[in-house]
Short mmCIF file of C-alpha atoms in Angstrom, two decimals:
data_model
loop_
_atom_site.label_atom_id
_atom_site.label_comp_id
_atom_site.label_asym_id
_atom_site.label_seq_id
_atom_site.Cartn_x
_atom_site.Cartn_y
_atom_site.Cartn_z
CA MET A 1 -1.99 -6.14 37.41
CA VAL A 2 -5.22 -7.54 38.78
CA ASP A 3 -8.50 -5.81 37.99
CA GLU A 4 -12.04 -6.38 36.78
CA ALA A 5 -14.41 -4.54 34.46
CA ALA A 6 -16.55 -3.25 37.34
CA CYS A 7 -13.59 -1.17 38.57
CA TRP A 8 -13.01 0.74 35.35
CA PRO A 9 -14.67 4.16 35.53
CA ASP A 10 -12.48 7.19 34.74
CA LEU A 11 -9.08 5.51 34.60
CA ILE A 12 -5.72 7.26 34.58
CA LEU A 13 -3.46 5.01 32.51
CA THR A 14 -0.76 7.38 31.25
CA GLY A 15 2.56 6.23 32.65
CA LEU A 16 1.10 3.06 34.18
CA THR A 17 3.47 0.10 33.83
CA TYR A 18 2.92 -3.56 34.70
CA ASP A 19 4.54 -6.88 33.86
CA SER A 20 1.51 -9.15 33.58
CA ILE A 21 -2.27 -9.32 33.81
CA GLY A 22 -3.57 -11.49 36.64
CA HIS A 23 -5.57 -14.66 36.11
CA GLY A 24 -9.26 -13.87 36.14
CA SER A 25 -8.70 -10.32 34.89
CA PRO A 26 -9.88 -9.41 31.37
CA GLN A 27 -7.31 -10.64 28.84
CA THR A 28 -8.84 -10.18 25.38
CA ALA A 29 -8.18 -7.21 23.11
CA GLU A 30 -11.91 -6.50 22.93
CA GLU A 31 -12.16 -6.20 26.72
CA ARG A 32 -8.96 -4.22 27.05
CA LEU A 33 -9.99 -1.76 24.34
CA VAL A 34 -13.02 -0.95 26.49
CA TRP A 35 -10.56 -0.46 29.36
CA LEU A 36 -8.42 1.90 27.27
CA GLY A 37 -11.53 3.76 26.16
CA ARG A 38 -12.30 4.75 29.75
CA ARG A 39 -9.14 6.75 30.23
CA GLN A 40 -9.18 10.29 31.55
CA ASN A 41 -7.19 13.12 29.96
CA THR A 42 -7.44 11.85 26.39
CA GLU A 43 -7.39 15.26 24.71
CA LYS A 44 -3.95 14.48 23.28
CA PHE A 45 -2.86 11.30 21.58
CA ASP A 46 -0.92 9.09 24.01
CA PRO A 47 0.55 5.87 22.61
CA GLN A 48 2.02 4.64 25.92
CA PRO A 49 -1.07 2.86 27.33
CA TYR A 50 -1.52 0.99 24.03
CA GLU A 51 2.14 0.02 23.77
CA GLN A 52 2.38 -1.08 27.40
CA LEU A 53 -0.68 -3.30 27.06
CA ALA A 54 0.53 -4.76 23.75
CA LYS A 55 3.95 -5.50 25.26
CA VAL A 56 2.42 -7.44 28.17
CA LEU A 57 -0.06 -9.33 25.97
CA LYS A 58 2.68 -10.39 23.56
CA ALA A 59 4.99 -11.44 26.41
CA THR A 60 2.26 -13.67 27.83
CA GLY A 61 1.58 -15.44 24.55
CA HIS A 62 -1.29 -13.33 23.20
CA ALA A 63 0.42 -12.02 20.05
CA GLY A 64 -2.84 -11.70 18.09
CA GLU A 65 -4.46 -9.68 20.87
CA ALA A 66 -1.35 -7.48 21.09
CA ARG A 67 -1.54 -6.82 17.34
CA ARG A 68 -5.17 -5.70 17.64
CA ILE A 69 -4.19 -3.24 20.38
CA LEU A 70 -1.42 -1.74 18.23
CA ILE A 71 -3.78 -1.45 15.25
CA GLU A 72 -6.25 0.42 17.44
CA LYS A 73 -3.43 2.71 18.58
CA GLU A 74 -2.87 3.71 14.95
CA ARG A 75 -6.60 4.16 14.40
CA ASP A 76 -6.82 6.41 17.45
CA TYR A 77 -4.00 8.51 16.00
CA ALA A 78 -5.73 8.60 12.59
CA ARG A 79 -9.04 9.71 14.14
CA ARG A 80 -7.33 12.60 15.90
CA LYS A 81 -5.53 13.65 12.73
CA ARG A 82 -8.84 13.57 10.85
CA GLN A 83 -10.57 15.72 13.47
CA ALA A 84 -7.76 18.28 13.42
CA ALA A 85 -7.20 18.31 9.66
CA GLY A 86 -9.70 21.03 8.76
CA THR A 87 -9.54 21.76 5.03
CA GLY A 88 -5.77 22.07 4.63
CA PRO A 89 -3.14 19.80 3.06
CA GLN A 90 -3.14 17.63 6.19
CA TRP A 91 -6.01 15.77 4.53
CA LEU A 92 -3.43 14.06 2.31
CA HIS A 93 -1.93 12.54 5.45
CA VAL A 94 -5.41 11.57 6.64
CA ILE A 95 -6.15 9.82 3.33
CA TRP A 96 -2.79 8.04 3.52
CA LEU A 97 -3.57 6.78 7.04
CA TRP A 98 -6.98 5.56 5.86
CA LEU A 99 -5.37 3.67 2.98
CA MET A 100 -2.79 2.09 5.28
CA ASP A 101 -5.57 0.90 7.57
CA LYS A 102 -7.54 -0.65 4.72
CA LEU A 103 -4.55 -2.22 2.97
CA THR A 104 -2.26 -3.44 5.76
CA ARG A 105 -3.82 -2.47 9.10
CA HIS A 106 -1.02 0.08 9.44
CA GLY A 107 1.65 -2.51 8.66
CA TYR A 108 0.64 -5.00 11.35
CA GLU A 109 -1.14 -7.28 8.87
CA PRO A 110 0.86 -6.80 5.65
CA TRP A 111 -0.57 -9.94 4.03
CA ARG A 112 -3.87 -8.10 3.56
CA VAL A 113 -2.38 -6.12 0.68
CA LEU A 114 -1.75 -9.23 -1.44
CA PRO A 115 -5.21 -9.36 -3.14
CA TYR A 116 -4.86 -5.67 -4.08
CA VAL A 117 -1.36 -6.25 -5.46
CA LEU A 118 -2.55 -9.18 -7.57
CA ALA A 119 -5.50 -7.11 -8.83
CA VAL A 120 -3.18 -4.25 -9.85
CA TRP A 121 -0.82 -6.66 -11.61
CA ALA A 122 -3.72 -8.22 -13.50
CA LEU A 123 -5.12 -4.83 -14.50
CA GLY A 124 -1.71 -3.68 -15.70
CA TRP A 125 -1.22 -6.93 -17.59
CA GLY A 126 -4.51 -6.37 -19.43
CA ILE A 127 -3.83 -2.72 -20.23
CA TYR A 128 -0.29 -3.33 -21.47
CA SER A 129 -1.36 -6.37 -23.50
CA ASP A 130 -4.03 -4.29 -25.25
CA THR A 131 -1.56 -1.48 -25.83
CA ASP A 132 0.88 -3.92 -27.39
CA ARG A 133 -1.83 -5.32 -29.67
CA HIS A 134 -2.19 -1.85 -31.15
CA PHE A 135 1.61 -1.59 -31.58
CA ALA A 136 1.65 1.22 -29.02
CA MET A 137 4.34 -0.35 -26.83
CA VAL A 138 7.61 0.69 -28.41
CA PRO A 139 11.30 0.33 -27.53
CA ALA A 140 12.50 2.96 -25.09
CA LYS A 141 15.79 3.30 -26.96
CA GLU A 142 15.57 5.80 -29.82
CA ARG A 143 18.33 4.04 -31.76
CA VAL A 144 16.10 0.95 -31.88
CA TYR A 145 12.71 2.39 -32.78
CA MET A 146 14.22 4.78 -35.33
CA SER A 147 16.09 1.96 -37.08
CA GLU A 148 15.01 0.74 -40.50
CA LYS A 149 14.76 -2.82 -39.21
CA TYR A 150 12.24 -1.84 -36.51
CA GLN A 151 10.22 0.17 -39.04
CA GLU A 152 9.83 -3.07 -40.95
CA GLY A 153 8.59 -4.84 -37.82
CA ALA A 154 11.78 -6.51 -36.59
CA LEU A 155 13.76 -6.04 -33.38
CA PRO A 156 17.51 -6.48 -32.99
CA PRO A 157 18.21 -10.11 -31.95
CA GLN A 158 19.65 -9.09 -28.57
CA TYR A 159 16.84 -6.69 -27.66
CA PRO A 160 14.45 -8.04 -24.94
CA ARG A 161 10.99 -8.89 -26.26
CA PHE A 162 8.02 -7.16 -24.69
CA ASN A 163 6.10 -9.17 -22.09
CA ALA A 164 2.99 -7.46 -20.70
CA PHE A 165 2.87 -9.45 -17.46
CA ILE A 166 6.54 -8.93 -16.62
CA TYR A 167 6.23 -5.25 -17.60
CA SER A 168 3.35 -4.88 -15.13
CA VAL A 169 5.45 -6.45 -12.36
CA ASP A 170 8.54 -4.41 -13.28
CA VAL A 171 6.68 -1.09 -13.20
CA PHE A 172 4.98 -1.97 -9.90
CA PHE A 173 8.16 -2.70 -7.93
CA PRO A 174 10.38 0.42 -7.79
CA PHE A 175 13.58 -1.43 -6.81
CA VAL A 176 13.31 -4.31 -9.29
CA ASP A 177 14.72 -4.20 -12.83
CA LEU A 178 13.34 -6.97 -15.03
CA HIS A 179 14.55 -5.20 -18.19
CA GLN A 180 11.05 -4.35 -19.37
CA GLU A 181 10.31 -0.84 -18.04
CA SER A 182 13.82 0.31 -18.97
CA GLU A 183 13.51 -1.11 -22.49
CA TRP A 184 9.87 -0.42 -23.42
CA ARG A 185 7.41 2.45 -23.09
CA PRO A 186 3.86 3.37 -24.16
CA ALA A 187 3.98 5.42 -27.37
CA THR A 188 1.97 8.61 -27.64
CA GLU A 189 3.45 9.42 -31.05
CA LYS A 190 3.68 7.40 -34.25
CA VAL A 191 7.01 5.61 -34.48
CA ARG A 192 6.17 2.67 -36.76
CA LYS A 193 4.30 2.37 -40.05
CA ASP A 194 2.08 -0.52 -38.99
CA GLN A 195 0.87 1.09 -35.76
CA SER A 196 -2.90 0.90 -35.28
CA GLU A 197 -4.90 4.07 -35.82
CA PHE A 198 -5.70 3.82 -32.13
CA TYR A 199 -2.03 3.83 -31.10
CA ALA A 200 -2.15 7.34 -29.57
CA HIS A 201 -5.36 6.59 -27.65
CA ASN A 202 -3.96 3.33 -26.27
CA GLY A 203 -0.55 4.84 -25.65
CA TRP A 204 -1.92 7.69 -23.56
CA ILE A 205 -4.16 5.34 -21.56
CA ALA A 206 -1.15 3.13 -20.84
CA LYS A 207 1.07 6.12 -20.02
CA VAL A 208 -1.38 7.65 -17.54
CA TYR A 209 -2.11 4.26 -16.03
CA THR A 210 1.64 3.67 -15.62
CA TRP A 211 1.89 6.72 -13.37
CA ILE A 212 -0.90 5.29 -11.21
CA HIS A 213 0.68 1.82 -11.32
CA ILE A 214 4.01 3.22 -10.10
CA ALA A 215 2.34 5.19 -7.29
CA LEU A 216 0.48 2.08 -6.11
CA GLY A 217 3.73 0.14 -6.15
CA TRP A 218 5.46 2.72 -3.97
CA GLY A 219 2.46 2.76 -1.63
CA SER A 220 2.51 -0.96 -1.12
#
């Protein structure tokens, strides 16, 4: 395909296929997004012009430019969903698309989520550490926390010790079992004599936060 920006008014790109972009023709994603923006008949979402352009750009060694085109395809879809959402439950999908754009550029730049993941881990680490300081992290097994030995402040020798950082990681990843989430839980009731007077307060904070922590883990 050989063209130039001066020849781009009112384009019909649906169904257009090409194997390469000629030398001297606009090659960058920024220029080609202007080109895509001048299409006719854009009432309905049409991914084909985006995907065709991205395919050619990637095949000619412009992988970064191709990625930008595919990201813009997803943003175009998200804009249309937002405009059509009204006030119904479709807004949940709109919010999800917005989050995916901010966190991972719709999956095309997954490394962007890493700072958010680290921040969530650190927040969970702090919350669970504080909960443990108030003796509000208790064994998940009733036979353990109801035992006389635990009431005196001792755990069975074989029982895994609580680790706030590993617990935060374990809760975050739904398909990983580090033997913390399955063995420990935030307590919202008194199960030990030496629990702090703030145990219920800390336990409920940790419990509610855990639901959020899990949801963020699934989302990532």
